[in-house]
Coordinates of C-alpha atoms and ligand atoms in Angstrom, one line a residue:
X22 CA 19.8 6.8 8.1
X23 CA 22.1 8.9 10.3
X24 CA 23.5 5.4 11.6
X25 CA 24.3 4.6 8.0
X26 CA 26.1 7.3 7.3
X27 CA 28.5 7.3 10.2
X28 CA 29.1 4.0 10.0
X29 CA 29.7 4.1 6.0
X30 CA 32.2 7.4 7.0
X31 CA 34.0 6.2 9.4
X32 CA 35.1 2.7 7.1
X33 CA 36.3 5.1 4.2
X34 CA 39.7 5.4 3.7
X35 CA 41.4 8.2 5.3
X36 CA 42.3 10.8 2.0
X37 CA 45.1 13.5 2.0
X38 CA 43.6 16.9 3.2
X39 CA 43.0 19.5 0.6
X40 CA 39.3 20.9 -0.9
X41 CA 39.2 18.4 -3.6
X42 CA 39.2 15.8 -1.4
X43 CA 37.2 17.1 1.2
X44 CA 34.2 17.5 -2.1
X45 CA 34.7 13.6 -2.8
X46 CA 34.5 12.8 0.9
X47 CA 31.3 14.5 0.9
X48 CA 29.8 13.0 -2.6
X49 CA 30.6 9.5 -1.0
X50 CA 29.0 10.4 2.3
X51 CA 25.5 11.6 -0.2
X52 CA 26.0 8.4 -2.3
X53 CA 25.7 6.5 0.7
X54 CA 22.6 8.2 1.9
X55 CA 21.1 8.4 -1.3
X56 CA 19.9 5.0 -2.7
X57 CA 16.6 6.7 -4.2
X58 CA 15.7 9.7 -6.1
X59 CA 13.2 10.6 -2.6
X60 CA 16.8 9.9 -0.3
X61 CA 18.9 12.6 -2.6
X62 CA 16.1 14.8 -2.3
X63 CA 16.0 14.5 1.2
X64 CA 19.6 14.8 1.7
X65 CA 19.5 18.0 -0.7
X66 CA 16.8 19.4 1.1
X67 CA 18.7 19.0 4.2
X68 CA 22.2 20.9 2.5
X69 CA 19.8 23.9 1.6
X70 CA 18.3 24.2 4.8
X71 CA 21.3 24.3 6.9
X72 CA 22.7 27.1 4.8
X73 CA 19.2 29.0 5.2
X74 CA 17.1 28.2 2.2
X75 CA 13.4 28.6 3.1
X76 CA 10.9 26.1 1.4
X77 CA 8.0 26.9 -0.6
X78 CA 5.2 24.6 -1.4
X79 CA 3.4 24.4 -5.3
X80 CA 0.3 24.2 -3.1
X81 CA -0.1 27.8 -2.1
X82 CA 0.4 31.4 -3.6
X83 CA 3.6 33.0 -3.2
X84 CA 2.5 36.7 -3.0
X85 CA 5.0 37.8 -0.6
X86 CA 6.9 35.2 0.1
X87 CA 9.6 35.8 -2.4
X88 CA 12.1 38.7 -1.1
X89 CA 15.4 40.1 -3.2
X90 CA 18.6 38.2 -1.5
X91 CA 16.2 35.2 -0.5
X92 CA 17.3 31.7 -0.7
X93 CA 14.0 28.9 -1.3
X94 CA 13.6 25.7 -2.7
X95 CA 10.4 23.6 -3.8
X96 CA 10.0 20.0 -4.3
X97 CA 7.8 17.8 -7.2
X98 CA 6.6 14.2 -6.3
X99 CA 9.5 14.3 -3.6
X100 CA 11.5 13.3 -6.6
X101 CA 12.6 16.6 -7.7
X102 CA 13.5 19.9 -6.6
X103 CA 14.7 23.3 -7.5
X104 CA 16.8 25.7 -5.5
X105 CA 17.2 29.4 -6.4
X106 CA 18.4 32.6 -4.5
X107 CA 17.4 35.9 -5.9
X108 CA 19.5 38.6 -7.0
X109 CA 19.4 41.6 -4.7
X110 CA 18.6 43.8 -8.1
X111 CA 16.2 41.1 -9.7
X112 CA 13.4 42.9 -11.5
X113 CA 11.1 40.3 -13.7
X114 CA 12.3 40.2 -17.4
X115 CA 16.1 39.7 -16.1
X116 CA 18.1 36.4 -16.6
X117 CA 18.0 33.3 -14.7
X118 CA 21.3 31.3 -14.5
X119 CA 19.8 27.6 -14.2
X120 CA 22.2 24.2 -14.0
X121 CA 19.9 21.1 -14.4
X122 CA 20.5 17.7 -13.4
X123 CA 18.4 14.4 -12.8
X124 CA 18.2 12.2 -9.5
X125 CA 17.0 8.8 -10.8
X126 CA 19.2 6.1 -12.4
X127 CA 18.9 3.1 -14.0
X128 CA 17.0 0.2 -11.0
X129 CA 15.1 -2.9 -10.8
X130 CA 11.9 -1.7 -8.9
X131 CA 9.8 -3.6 -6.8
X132 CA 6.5 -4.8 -9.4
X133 CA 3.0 -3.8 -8.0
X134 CA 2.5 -7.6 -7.0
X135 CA 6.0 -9.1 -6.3
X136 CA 5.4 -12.5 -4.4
X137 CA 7.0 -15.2 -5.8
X138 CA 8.4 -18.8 -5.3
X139 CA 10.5 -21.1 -7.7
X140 CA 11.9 -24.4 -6.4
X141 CA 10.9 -23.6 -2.8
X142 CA 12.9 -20.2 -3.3
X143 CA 11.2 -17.2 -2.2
X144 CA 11.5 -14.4 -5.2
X145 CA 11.2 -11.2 -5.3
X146 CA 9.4 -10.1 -9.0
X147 CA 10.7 -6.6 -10.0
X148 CA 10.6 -4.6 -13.4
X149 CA 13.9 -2.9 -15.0
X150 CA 13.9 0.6 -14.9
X151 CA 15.6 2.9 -17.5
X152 CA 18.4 1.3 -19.7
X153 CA 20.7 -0.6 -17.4
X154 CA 23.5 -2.6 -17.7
X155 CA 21.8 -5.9 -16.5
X156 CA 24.4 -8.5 -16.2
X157 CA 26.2 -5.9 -13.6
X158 CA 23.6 -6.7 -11.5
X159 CA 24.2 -10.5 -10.7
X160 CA 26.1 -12.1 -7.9
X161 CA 25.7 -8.5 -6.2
X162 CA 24.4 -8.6 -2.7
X163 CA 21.3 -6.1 -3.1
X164 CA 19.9 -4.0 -0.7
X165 CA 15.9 -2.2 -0.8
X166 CA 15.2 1.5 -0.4
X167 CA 12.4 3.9 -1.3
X168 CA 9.0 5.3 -0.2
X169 CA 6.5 3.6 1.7
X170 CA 2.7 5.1 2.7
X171 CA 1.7 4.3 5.5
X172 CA -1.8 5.1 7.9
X173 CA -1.7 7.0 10.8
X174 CA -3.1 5.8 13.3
X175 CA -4.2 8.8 15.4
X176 CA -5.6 11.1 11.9
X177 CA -6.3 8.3 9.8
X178 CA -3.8 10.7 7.3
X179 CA -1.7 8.5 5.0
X180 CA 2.1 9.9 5.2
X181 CA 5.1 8.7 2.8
X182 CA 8.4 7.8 4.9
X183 CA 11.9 7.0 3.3
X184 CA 12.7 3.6 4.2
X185 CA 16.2 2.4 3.6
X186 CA 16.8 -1.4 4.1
X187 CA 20.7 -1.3 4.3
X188 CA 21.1 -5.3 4.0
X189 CA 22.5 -7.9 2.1
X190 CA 19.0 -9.1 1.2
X191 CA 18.3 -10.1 -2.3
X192 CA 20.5 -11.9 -4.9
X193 CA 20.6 -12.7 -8.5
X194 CA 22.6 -15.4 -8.7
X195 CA 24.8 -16.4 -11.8
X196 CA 24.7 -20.2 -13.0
X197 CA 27.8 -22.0 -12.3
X198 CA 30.2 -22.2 -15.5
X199 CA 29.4 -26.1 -15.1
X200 CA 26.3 -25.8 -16.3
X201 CA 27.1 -23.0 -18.6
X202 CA 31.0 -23.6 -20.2
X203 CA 30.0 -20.7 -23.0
X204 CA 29.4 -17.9 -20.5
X205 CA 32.7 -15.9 -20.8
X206 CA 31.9 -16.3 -24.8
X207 CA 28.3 -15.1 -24.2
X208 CA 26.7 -14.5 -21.5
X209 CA 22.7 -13.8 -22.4
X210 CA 20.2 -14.0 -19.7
X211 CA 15.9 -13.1 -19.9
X212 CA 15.0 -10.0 -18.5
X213 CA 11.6 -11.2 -16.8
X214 CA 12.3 -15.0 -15.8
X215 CA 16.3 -15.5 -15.2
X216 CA 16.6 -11.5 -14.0
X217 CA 14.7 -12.5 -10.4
X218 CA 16.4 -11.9 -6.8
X219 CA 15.9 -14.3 -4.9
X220 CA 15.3 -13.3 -1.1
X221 CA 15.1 -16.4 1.5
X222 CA 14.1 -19.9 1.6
X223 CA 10.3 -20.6 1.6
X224 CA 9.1 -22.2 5.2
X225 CA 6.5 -24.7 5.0
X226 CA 4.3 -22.6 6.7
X227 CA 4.5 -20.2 4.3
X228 CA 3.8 -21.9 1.8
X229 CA -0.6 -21.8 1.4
X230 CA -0.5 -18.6 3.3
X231 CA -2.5 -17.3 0.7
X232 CA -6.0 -16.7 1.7
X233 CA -7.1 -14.3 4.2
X234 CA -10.5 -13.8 5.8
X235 CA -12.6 -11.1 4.2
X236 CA -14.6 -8.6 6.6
X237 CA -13.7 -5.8 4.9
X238 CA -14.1 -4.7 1.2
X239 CA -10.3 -4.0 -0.1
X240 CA -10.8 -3.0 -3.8
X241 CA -6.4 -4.5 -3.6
X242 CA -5.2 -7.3 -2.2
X243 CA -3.6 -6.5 0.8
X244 CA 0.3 -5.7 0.8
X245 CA 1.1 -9.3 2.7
X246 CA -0.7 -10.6 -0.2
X247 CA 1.2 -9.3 -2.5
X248 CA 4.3 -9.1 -1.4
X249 CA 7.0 -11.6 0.6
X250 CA 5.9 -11.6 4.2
X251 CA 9.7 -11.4 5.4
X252 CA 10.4 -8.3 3.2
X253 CA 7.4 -6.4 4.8
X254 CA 8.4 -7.3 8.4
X255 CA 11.3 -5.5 7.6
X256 CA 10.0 -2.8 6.6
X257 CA 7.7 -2.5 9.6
X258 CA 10.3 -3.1 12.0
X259 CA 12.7 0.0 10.2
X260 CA 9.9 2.2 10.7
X261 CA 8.4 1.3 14.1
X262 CA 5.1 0.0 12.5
X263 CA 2.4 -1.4 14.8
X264 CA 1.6 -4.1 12.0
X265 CA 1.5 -4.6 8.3
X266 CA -1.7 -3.1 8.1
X267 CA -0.4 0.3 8.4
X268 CA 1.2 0.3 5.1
X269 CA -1.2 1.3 2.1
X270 CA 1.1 1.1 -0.7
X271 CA 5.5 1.6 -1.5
X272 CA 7.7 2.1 -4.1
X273 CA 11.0 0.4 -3.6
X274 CA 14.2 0.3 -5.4
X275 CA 16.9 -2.6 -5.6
X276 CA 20.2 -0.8 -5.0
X277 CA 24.0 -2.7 -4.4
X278 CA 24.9 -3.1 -0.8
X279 CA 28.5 -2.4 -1.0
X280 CA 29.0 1.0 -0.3
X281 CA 30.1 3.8 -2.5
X282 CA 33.8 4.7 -1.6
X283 CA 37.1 6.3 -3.0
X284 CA 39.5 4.1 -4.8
X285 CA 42.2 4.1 -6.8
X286 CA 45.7 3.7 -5.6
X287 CA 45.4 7.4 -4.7
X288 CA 42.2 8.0 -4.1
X289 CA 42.0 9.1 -7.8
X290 CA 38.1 7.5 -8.3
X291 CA 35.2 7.1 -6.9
X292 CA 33.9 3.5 -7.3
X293 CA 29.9 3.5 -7.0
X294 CA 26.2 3.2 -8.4
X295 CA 24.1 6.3 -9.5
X296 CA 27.1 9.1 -10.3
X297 CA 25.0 9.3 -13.4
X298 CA 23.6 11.7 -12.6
X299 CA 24.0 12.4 -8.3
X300 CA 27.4 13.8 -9.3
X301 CA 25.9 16.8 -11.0
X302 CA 23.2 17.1 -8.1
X303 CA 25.9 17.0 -5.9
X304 CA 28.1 19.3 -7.7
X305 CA 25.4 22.0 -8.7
X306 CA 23.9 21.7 -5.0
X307 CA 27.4 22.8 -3.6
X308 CA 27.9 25.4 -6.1
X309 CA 24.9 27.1 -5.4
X310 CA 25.0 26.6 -1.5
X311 CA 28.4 28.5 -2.3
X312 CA 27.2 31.4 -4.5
X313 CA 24.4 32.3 -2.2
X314 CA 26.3 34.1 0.2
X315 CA 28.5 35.8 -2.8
X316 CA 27.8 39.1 -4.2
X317 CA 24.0 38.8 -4.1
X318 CA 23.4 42.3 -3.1
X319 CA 24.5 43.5 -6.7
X320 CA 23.2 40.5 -8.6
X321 CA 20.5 41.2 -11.2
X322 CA 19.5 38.0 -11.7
X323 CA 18.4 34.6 -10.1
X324 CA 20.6 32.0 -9.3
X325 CA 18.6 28.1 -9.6
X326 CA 19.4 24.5 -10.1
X327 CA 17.1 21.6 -11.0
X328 CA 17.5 18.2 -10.3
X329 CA 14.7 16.3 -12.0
X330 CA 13.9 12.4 -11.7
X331 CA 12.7 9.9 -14.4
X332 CA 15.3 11.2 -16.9
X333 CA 16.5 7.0 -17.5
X334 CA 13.2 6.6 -18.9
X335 CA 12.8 10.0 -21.5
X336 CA 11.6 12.7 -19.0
X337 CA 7.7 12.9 -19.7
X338 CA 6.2 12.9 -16.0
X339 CA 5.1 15.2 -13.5
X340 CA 7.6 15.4 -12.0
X341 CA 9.9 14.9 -15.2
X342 CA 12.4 17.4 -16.8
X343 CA 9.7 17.2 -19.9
X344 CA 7.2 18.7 -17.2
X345 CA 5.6 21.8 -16.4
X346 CA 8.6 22.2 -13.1
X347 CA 10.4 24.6 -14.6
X348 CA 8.5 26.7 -16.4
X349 CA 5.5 26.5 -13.6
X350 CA 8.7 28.2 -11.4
X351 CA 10.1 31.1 -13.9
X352 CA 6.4 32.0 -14.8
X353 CA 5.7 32.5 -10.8
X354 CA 9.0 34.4 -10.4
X355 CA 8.6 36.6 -13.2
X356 CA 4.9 37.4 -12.1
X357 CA 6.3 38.8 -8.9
X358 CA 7.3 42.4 -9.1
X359 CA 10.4 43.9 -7.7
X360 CA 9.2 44.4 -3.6
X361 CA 7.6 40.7 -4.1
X362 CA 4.4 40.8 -4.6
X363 CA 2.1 39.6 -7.4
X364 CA 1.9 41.2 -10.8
X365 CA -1.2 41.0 -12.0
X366 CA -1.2 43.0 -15.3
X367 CA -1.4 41.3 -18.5
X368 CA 2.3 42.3 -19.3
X369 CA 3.9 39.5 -16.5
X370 CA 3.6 37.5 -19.8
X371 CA 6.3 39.2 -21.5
X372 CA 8.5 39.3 -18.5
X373 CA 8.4 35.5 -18.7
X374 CA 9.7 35.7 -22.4
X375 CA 12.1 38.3 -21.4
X376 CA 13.6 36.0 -18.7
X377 CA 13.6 33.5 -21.1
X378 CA 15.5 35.2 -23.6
X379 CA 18.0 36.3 -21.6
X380 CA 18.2 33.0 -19.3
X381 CA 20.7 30.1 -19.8
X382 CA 20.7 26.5 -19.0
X383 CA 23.7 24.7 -18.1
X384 CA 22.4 21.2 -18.4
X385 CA 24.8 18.7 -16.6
X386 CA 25.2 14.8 -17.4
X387 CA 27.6 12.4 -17.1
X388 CA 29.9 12.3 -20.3
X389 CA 31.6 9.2 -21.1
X390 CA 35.4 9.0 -20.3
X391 CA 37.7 7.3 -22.9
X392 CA 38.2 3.3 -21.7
X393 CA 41.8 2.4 -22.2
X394 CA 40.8 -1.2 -23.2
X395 CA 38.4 0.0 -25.8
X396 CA 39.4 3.3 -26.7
X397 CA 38.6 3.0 -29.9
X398 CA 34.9 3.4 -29.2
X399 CA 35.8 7.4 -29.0
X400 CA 36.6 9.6 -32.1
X401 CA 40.2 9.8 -32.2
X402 CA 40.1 13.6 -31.7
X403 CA 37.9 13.8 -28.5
X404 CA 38.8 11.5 -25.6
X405 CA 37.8 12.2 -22.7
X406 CA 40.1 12.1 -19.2
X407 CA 38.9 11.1 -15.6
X408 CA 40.4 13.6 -13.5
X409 CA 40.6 16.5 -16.7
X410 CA 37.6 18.8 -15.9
X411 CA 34.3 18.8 -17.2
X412 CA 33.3 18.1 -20.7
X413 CA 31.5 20.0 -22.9
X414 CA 29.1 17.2 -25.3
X415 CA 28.7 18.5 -29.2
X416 CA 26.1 17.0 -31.5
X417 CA 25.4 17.8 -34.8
X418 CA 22.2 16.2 -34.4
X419 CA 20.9 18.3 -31.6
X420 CA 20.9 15.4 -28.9
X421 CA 23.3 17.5 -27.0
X422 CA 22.4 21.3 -26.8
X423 CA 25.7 23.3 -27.3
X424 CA 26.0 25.5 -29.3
X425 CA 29.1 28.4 -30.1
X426 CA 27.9 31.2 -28.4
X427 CA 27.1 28.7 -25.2
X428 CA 30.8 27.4 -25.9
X429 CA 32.1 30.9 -25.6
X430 CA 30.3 31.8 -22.6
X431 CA 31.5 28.5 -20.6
X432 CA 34.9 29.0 -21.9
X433 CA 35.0 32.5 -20.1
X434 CA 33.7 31.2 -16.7
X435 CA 35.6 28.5 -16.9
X436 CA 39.0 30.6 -17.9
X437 CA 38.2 33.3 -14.6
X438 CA 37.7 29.8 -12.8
X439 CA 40.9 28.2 -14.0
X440 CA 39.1 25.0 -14.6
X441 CA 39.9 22.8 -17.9
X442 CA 37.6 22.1 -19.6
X443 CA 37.5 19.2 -22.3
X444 CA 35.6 18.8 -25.8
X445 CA 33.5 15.2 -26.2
X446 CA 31.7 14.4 -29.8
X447 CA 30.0 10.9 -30.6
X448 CA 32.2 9.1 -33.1
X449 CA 29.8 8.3 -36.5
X450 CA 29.8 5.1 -36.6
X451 CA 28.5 4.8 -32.8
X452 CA 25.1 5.6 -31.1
X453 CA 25.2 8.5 -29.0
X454 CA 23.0 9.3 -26.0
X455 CA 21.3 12.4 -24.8
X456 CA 20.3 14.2 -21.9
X457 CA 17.6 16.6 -20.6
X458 CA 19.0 19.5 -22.4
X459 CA 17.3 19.3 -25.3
X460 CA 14.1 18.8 -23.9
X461 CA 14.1 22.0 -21.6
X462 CA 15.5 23.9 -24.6
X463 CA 12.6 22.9 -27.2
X464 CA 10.0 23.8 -24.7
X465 CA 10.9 27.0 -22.9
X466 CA 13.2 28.1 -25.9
X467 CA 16.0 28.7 -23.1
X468 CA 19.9 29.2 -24.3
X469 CA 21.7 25.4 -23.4
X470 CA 24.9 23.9 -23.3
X471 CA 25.5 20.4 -22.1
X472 CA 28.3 19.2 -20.3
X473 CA 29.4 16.7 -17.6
X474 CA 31.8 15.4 -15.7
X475 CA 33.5 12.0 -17.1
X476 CA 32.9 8.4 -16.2
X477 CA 33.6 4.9 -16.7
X478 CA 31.0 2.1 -16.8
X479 CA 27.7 4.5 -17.3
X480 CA 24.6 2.7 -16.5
X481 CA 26.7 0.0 -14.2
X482 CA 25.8 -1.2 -10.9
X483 CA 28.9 0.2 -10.0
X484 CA 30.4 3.0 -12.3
X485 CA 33.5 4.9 -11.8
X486 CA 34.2 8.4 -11.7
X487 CA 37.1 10.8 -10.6
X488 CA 37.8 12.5 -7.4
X489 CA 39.1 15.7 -8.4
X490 CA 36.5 16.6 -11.0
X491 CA 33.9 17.4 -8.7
X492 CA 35.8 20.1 -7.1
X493 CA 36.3 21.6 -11.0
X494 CA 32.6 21.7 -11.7
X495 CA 31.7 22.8 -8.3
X496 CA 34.3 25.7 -9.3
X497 CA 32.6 26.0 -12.7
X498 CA 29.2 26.1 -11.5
X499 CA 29.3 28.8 -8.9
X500 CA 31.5 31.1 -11.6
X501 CA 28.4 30.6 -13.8
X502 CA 26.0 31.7 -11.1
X503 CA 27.7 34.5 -9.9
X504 CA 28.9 35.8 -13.3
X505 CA 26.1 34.5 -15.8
X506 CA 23.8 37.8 -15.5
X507 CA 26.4 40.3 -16.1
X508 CA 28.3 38.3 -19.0
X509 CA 25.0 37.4 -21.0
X510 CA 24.4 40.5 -22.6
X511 CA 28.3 40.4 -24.0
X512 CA 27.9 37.5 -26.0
X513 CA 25.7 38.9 -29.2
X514 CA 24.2 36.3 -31.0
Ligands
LIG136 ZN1 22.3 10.6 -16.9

């Protein structure tokens, strides 16, 4: 992985020298590394354990564990992860400043059994994750990452490992206008049969490869049964297998092999998959790697950020933003008392309500940027500008969270940050989307507001997003954790 990165880094263009840029050198650096929601939360893990966040595992107690000015972060599924640092005056039943992002996006993922061949073509079958914009896809070289399980040999454990499979390898190839003269009219395709990669040429050997001798019981077929041979020689090879018989079982990803990088004819954008949502990973990640070492000794509260996967496809996992994460976390921070250890009285329960009361969640999405060749798409009044600041999303309708009084709040951070901010509101006669904001709101009854950073092309293979907005939200984000605890109780609802 560390080979990628380097190598991506030093083919990037070189950028003028001044914060902002130095942030959007960065985010490309953890775009590169992250082609799956278990790479970002590696590469996040990594961040917070250089600046001396200690991890805690949902496995055991945390009697003890938990001091005043200490930094920790715990992981779900290895798809998730929350990061907090606790106020130096934290008592339970004070507030919790909490930013929430996701870390999945929209994929083709690698079905269960994904052999296939077509007109001596060997195919690779894989189902469409989340809402994506599929025709993006074609006549892009694509590349394989993900998780893989595989048996060790000396325990007999079975361990996941990240495998990342940085090649041109796979391809969905467009039909040539020949044999297709409507397609700039129309260009419609069928998500299971015309939607397939194709991966190699077949062999004739490989051909009846199909039946394997049987001296053990495998309730499965094996993973060379069910998968292209080629592909799984790869994988062993990345990871330093013995044989194929080591893996037990993966989940892998299709992801687009060119590499995320600035462009622009200034370096204004960043052109890349995933910024929905790694962008507010990124950002909140950095903002609270910042405000750990600020001021913590007089803090009252906690400072945390959640990044959550399986947002693309409505949130209800384990591992989810719809899950028990979050609240499983504030109930086991609020049960502690002040020198750490466990509170066992019946009234921990009320310093849960307490914190939620007086808690607020910043939940951060991509927003939707105006497109200059179809800007009427946008209501005529709310428009929003790559490179402008974050955006604040309103709904009538509830499928964004904010409200006035979270308005007012972000306005003051954002006004002691000098960061602009800009206003974003569905037009009526278009759909609108939503995020996880109103999911954590209905279900720990947490104060929300919803706002992102602007893009182009949301969903895309390749969507495009603005340099110098991640430095604003960065900038945002760490004014709301330092300042969140002491500012809640002046805005009276
Ligand atoms: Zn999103």
């Amino acid at each position: 992985m560390l080979r990628i990165y380097l190598r991506k880094l030093s083919s990037m263009q070189s950028v003028p020298k001044n914060t902002t840029m130095n942030y959007a050198e960065e985010f490309v650096k953890f775009l590169n590394g992250s082609h799956s929601p278990y790479h970002a939360v590696e590469n996040m893990k990594s961040v917070l354990l250089k600046h001396g966040f200690k991890e805690l595992s949902e496995r055991d107690g945390w009697n003890g564990k938990i001091e005043r000015k200490g930094k920790y972060f715990v992981t779900r599924n290895s798809s998730s992860i929350i990061a907090f640092c606790v106020g130096g005056q934290w008592k339970p039943g004070n507030p919790v400043a909490i930013t929430g992002a996701h870390t999945d996006s929209p994929t083709l993922r690698i079905k269960p059994i994904s052999k296939r061949t077509s007109e001596k073509y060997a195919e690779i079958g894989v189902e469409c994750y989340g809402g994506g914009i599929w025709h993006s896809w074609f006549d892009s070289d694509l590349a394989v990452a993900g998780r893989v399980f595989v048996r060790d040999r000396s325990t007999g454990d079975v361990v996941s490992k990240l495998v990342d499979l940085n090649k041109p390898l796979l391809k969905i190839p467009t039909l040539a206008i020949h044999l297709d003269r409507d397609v700039n009219q129309k260009f419609e395709f069928n998500r299971e049969t015309q939607l397939l990669p194709i991966g190699g040429l077949v062999k004739s050997d490989q051909v009846s490869s199909e039946s394997k001798s049987e001296d053990t019981f495998s309730s499965l077929k094996s993973i060379v049964e069910r998968h292209n041979e080629d592909l799984i020689k790869l994988i062993v090879k990345e990871l330093g297998l013995e044989s194929e018989s080591d893996i037990d079982d993966f989940e892998l990803i299709l992801y687009d092999y060119a590499a995320s990088t600035l462009g622009g004819l200034n370096n204004e954008f960043i052109f890349s998959g995933r910024l929905d949502n790694l962008t507010s990973c990124f950002t909140s990640l950095h903002a609270l790697v910042l405000a750990a070492d600020t001021s913590l000794d007089q803090e009252h509260g906690i400072r945390l950020m959640a990044s959550f996967d399986h947002e693309e496809i409505g949130s209800s996992s384990a591992q989810g933003a719809d899950s028990n994460f979050l609240p499983n976390i504030l109930e086991r921070l609020t049960s502690l008392k002040a020198d750490g250890t466990d509170e066992s009285n019946p009234l921990s329960k009320s310093f849960l309500l307490e914190t939620s009361a007086k808690s607020f969640f910043l939940s951060s999405d991509v927003a939707h940027a105006v497109h200059p060749n179809y800007a009427n798409k946008h209501e005529s009044q709310h428009k929003p500008l790559i490179g402008a600041g974050p955006v604040i999303k309103i709904n009538a309708n509830q499928r964004y969270m904010t409200n006035s009084p979270g308005l007012v709040l972000v306005k003051k951070l954002a006004d002691k940050a000098n960061v602009p901010l800009q206003l974003f509101v569905v037009a009526n006669d278009s759909p609108c989307g939503s995020t996880i904001g109103p999911i954590l709101a209905s279900k720990t009854g947490i104060r929300t507001l919803d706002l992102g950073n602007p893009i182009l092309s949301m969903h895309s293979i390749r969507e495009t997003g603005g340099s110098a907005d991640l430095d604003l939200q960065i900038k945002l984000f760490k004014a709301f954790f330092e300042d969140y605890s002491s500012l809640e109780s002046t805005i009276i609802v």
